[in-house]
Coordinates of C-alpha atoms in Angstrom, one line a residue:
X17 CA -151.4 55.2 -3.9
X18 CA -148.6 52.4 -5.1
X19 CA -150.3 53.5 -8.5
X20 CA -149.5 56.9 -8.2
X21 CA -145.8 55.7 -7.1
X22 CA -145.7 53.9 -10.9
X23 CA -146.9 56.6 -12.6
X24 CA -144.2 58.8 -11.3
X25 CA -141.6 56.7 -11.2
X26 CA -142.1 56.2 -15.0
X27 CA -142.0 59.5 -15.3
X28 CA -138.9 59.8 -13.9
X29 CA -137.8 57.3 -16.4
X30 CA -139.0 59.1 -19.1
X31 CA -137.3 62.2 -18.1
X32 CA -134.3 60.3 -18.3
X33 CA -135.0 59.8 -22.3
X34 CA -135.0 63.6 -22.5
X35 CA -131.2 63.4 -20.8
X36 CA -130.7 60.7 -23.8
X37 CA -131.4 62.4 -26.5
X38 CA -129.5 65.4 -25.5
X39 CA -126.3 63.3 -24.7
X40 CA -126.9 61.7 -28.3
X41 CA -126.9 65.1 -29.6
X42 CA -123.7 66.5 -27.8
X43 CA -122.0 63.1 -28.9
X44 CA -122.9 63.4 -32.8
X45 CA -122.5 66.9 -32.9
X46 CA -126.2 67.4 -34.1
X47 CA -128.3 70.6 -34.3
X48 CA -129.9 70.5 -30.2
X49 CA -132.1 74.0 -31.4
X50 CA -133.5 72.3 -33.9
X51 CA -134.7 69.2 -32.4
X52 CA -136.6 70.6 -29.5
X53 CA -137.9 73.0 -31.8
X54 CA -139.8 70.7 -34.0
X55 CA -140.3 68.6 -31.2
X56 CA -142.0 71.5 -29.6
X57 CA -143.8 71.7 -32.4
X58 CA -145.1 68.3 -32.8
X59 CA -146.0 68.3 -28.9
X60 CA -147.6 72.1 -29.5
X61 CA -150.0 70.4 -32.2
X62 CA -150.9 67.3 -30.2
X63 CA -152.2 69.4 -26.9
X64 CA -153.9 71.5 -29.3
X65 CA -155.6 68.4 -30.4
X66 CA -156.2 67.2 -27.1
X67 CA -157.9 70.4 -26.1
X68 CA -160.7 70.6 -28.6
X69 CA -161.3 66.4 -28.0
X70 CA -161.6 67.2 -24.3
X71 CA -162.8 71.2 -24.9
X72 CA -160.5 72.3 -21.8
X73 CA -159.3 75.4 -23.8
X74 CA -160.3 78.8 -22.1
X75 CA -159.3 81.9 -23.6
X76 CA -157.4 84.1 -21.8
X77 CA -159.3 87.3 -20.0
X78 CA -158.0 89.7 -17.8
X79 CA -154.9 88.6 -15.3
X80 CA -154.9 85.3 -17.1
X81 CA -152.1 86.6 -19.9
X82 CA -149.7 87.4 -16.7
X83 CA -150.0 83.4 -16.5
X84 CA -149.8 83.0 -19.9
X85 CA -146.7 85.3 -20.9
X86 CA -145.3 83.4 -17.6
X87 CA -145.7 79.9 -19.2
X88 CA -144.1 81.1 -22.8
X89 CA -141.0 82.2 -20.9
X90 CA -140.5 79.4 -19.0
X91 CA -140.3 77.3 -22.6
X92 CA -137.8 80.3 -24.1
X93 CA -135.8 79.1 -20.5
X94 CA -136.1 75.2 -21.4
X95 CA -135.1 76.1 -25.0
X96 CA -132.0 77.7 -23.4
X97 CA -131.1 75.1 -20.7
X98 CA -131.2 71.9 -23.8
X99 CA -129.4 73.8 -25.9
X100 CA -126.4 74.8 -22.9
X101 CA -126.9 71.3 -21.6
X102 CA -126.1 70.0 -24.7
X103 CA -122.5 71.9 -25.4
X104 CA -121.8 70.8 -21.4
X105 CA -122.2 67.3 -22.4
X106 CA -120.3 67.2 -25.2
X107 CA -117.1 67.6 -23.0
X108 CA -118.1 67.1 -19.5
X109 CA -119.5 64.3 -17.5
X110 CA -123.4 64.0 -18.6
X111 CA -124.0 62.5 -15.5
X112 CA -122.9 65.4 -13.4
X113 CA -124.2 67.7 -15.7
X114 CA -127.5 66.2 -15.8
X115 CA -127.8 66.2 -11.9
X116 CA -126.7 70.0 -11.8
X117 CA -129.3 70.7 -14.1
X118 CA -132.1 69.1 -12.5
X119 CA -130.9 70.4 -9.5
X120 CA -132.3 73.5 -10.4
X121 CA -135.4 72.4 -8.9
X122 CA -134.4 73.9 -5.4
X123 CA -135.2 77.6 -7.2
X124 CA -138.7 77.2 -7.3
X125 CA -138.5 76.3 -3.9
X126 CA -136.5 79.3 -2.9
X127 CA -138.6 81.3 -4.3
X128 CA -141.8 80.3 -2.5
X129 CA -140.1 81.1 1.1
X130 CA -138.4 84.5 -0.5
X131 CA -141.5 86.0 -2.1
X132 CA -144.5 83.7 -1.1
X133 CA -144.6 83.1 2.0
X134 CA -143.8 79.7 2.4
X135 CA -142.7 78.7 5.8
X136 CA -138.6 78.3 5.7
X137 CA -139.2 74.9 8.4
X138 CA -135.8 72.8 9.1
X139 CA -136.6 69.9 6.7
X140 CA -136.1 72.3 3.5
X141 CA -133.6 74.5 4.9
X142 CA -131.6 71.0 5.6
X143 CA -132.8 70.0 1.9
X144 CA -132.0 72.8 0.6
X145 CA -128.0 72.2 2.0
X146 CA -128.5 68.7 1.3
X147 CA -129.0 69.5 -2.8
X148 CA -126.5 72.1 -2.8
X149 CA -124.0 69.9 -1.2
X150 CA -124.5 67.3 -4.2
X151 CA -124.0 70.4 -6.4
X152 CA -120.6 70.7 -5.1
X153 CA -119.9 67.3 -5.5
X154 CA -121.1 67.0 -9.3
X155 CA -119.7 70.1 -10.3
X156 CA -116.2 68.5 -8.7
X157 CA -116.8 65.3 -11.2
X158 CA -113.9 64.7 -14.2
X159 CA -114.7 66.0 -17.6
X160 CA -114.3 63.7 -20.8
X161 CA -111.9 66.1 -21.9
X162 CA -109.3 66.7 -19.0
X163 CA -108.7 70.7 -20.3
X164 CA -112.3 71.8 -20.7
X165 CA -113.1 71.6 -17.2
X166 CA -114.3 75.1 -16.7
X167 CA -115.9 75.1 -19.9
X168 CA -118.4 72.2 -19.4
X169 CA -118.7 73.9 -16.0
X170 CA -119.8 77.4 -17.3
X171 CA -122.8 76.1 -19.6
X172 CA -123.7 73.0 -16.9
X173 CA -124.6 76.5 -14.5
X174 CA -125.8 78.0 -17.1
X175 CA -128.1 75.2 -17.9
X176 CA -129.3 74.8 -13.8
X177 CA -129.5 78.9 -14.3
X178 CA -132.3 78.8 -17.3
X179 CA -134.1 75.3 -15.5
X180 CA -134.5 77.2 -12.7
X181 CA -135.8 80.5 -14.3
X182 CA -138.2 78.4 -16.2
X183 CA -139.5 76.2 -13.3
X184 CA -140.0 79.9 -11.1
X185 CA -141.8 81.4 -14.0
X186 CA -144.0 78.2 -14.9
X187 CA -144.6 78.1 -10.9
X188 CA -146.1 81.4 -10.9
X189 CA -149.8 81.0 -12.0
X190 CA -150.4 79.1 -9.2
X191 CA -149.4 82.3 -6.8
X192 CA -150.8 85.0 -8.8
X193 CA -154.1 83.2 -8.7
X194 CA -156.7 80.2 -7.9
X195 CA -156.6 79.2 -12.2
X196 CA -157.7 76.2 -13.8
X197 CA -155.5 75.4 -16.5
X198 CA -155.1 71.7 -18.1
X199 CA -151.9 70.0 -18.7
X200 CA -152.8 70.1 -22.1
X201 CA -152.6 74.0 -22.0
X202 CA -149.6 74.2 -19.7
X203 CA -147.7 72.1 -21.9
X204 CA -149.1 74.1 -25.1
X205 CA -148.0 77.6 -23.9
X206 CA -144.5 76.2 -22.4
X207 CA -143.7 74.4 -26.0
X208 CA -145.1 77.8 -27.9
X209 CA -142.3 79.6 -26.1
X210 CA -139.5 77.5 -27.2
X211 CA -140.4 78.0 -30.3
X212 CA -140.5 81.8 -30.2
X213 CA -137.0 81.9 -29.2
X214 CA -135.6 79.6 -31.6
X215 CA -137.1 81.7 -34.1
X216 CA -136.2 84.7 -33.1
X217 CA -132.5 83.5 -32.6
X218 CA -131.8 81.7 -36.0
X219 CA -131.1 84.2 -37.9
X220 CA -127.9 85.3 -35.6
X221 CA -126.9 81.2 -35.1
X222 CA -124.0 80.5 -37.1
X223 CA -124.8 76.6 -36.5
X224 CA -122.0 74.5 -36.3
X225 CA -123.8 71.0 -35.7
X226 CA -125.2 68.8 -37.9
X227 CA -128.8 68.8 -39.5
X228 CA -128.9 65.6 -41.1
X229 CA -130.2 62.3 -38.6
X230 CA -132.4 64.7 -36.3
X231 CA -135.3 62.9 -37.2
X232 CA -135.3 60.3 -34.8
X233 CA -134.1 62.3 -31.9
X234 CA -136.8 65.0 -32.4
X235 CA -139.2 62.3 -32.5
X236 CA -137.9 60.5 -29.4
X237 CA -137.7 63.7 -27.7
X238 CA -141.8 65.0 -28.6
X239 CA -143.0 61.2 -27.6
X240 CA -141.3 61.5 -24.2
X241 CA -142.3 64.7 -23.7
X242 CA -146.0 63.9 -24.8
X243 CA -146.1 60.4 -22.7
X244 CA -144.9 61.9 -19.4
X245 CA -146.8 65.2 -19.6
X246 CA -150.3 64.0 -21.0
X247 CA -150.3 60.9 -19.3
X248 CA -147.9 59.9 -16.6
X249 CA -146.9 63.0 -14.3
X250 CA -149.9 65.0 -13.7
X251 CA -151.9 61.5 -13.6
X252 CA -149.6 60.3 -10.7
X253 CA -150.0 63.8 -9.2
X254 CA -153.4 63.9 -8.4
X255 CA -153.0 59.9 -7.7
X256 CA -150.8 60.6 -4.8
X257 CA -152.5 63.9 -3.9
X258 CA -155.9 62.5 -3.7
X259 CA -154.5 60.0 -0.7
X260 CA -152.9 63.4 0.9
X261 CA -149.7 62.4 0.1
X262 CA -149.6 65.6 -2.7
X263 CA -146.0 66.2 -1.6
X264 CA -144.4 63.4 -2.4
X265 CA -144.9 63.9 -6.4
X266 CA -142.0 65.7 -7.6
X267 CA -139.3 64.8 -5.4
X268 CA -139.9 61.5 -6.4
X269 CA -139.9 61.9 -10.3
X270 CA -137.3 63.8 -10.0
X271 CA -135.2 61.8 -7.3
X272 CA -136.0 58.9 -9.7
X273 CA -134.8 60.7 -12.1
X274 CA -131.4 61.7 -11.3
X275 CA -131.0 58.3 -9.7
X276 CA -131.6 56.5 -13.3
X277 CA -129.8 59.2 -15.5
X278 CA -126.9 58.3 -13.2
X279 CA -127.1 54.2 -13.6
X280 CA -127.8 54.9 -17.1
X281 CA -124.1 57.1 -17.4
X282 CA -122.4 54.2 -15.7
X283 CA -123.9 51.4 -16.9
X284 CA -124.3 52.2 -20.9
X285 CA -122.1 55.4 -21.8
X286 CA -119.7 53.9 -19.1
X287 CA -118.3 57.1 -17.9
X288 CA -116.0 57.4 -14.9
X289 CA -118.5 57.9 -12.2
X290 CA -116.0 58.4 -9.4
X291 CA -116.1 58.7 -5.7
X292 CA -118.0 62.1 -5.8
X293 CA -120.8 61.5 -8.3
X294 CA -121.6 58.5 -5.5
X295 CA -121.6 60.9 -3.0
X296 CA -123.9 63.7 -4.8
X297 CA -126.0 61.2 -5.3
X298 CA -127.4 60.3 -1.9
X299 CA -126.8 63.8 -1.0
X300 CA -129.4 64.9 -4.3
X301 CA -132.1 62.6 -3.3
X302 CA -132.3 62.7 0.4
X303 CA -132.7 66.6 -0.3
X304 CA -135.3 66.6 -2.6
X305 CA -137.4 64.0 -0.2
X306 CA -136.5 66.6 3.0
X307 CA -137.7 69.4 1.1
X308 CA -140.8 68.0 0.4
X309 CA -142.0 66.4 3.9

């Protein structure tokens, strides 16, 4: 069980490296579309790999390309929500935009009780007010430009908007129907629908941001990606699940998450934090914890 803990709690770390390279990005003004594309890319090949050492693939028959056209637009919504997270950043608060984005986990739960038939019990309707209360006070934080505060605010909502989408969409396989589907897949499709949409958008970008250095970031970005997904998250998943404790796994990955992302804009970019970022904090991660006991 502790384990399972580890395993998530490095996931939640490793999330954090995706927050990283997107700051980095917004900072030195570099091309965001293009590194998670090729990063998607890199990632795309290496669960292709992984599915013909392990031979998990399974074409698809029947209702099984509902799941699969589900999966490639939840990565055409992850492709939007870096690329807006990214233009937020680069004049807001990253550590208020980065917990107003992975706030967006709420929608998945919202739409289980809306549409699904998950029971709407006190703990998550308290969560639920819990994580939208932390909202407020993020979305309340000082930008790092004093006049741009309602445009760092636009594309940080647009940003928990697309997460959101793309979290409901890659959430519903598992209601449509009892499937199978490895993480290796999963990951495949969502990464094969980011790069759809950046290629069907580049020829109407008039890019702005630099091209030149994206090598490392799209390379710290595809490891991260491939370390938590392959080998951390859905590990510590069935880790925790498998002592009945199944629950537990998101909330804290991405509790840990936010917590760390936070220390990280204190401690190293050394942004004013402020009273309310310490508040939304708290507020964040006791939700996520009520909404999954």
């Amino acid at each position: 069980m502790s384990y399972g803990i580890i395993l998530l709690l490095l996931t939640g770390l490793c999330w954090v490296g995706i927050g990283v390279v997107v700051n980095h990005a917004a900072r030195q003004q570099l091309d965001m579309d293009l590194i998670q594309s090729a990063a998607a890319a890199i990632i795309l090949f290496a669960a292709i790999g992984m599915m013909f050492l392990r031979n998990s693939f399974r074409p698809p028959i029947g209702g099984m390309w509902l799941c699969y056209g589900a999966l490639l637009a939840a990565g055409a919504g992850n492709f939007l929500m870096l690329s807006w997270m990214r233009y937020a950043m680069a004049v807001g608060n990253s550590g208020a935009v980065w917990g107003i984005v992975q706030s967006a986990m709420i929608c998945p739960f919202v739409m289980g009780m809306v549409f699904f038939g998950v029971a709407p019990t006190w703990n998550r309707l308290a969560g639920l007010g819990l994580v939208l209360a932390g909202i407020l006070f993020l979305s309340r934080a000082t930008p790092t430009r004093a006049e741009s505060r309602r445009g760092w605010l636009l594309f940080a909502f647009g940003a928990f908007a697309a997460s959101g989408t793309a979290q409901c969409l890659a959430n519903l396989p598992s209601y449509w129907m009892h499937l199978e589907m490895s993480s290796e897949l999963r990951a495949g499709l969502v990464q094969a629908g980011t790069i759809a949409l950046f290629l069907v958008s580049t020829p109407f970008r008039r890019c702005k941001t630099g091209r030149r250095n994206c090598l490392k970031p799209i390379l710290l970005l595809s490891a991260i990606q491939i370390l938590s997904l392959f080998f951390l998250f859905y590990r510590g998943l069935n880790i925790v699940a498998d002592h009945g404790c199944g629950s537990i796994g998101y909330p804290v990955a991405q509790g840990s998450c936010i917590a760390f992302f936070l220390l990280y804009n204190c401690c190293v970019l050394r942004q004013e934090s402020g009273g309310r970022i310490l508040w939304a904090l708290p507020a964040l991660c006791g939700g996520i914890l009520l909404m999954a006991w």
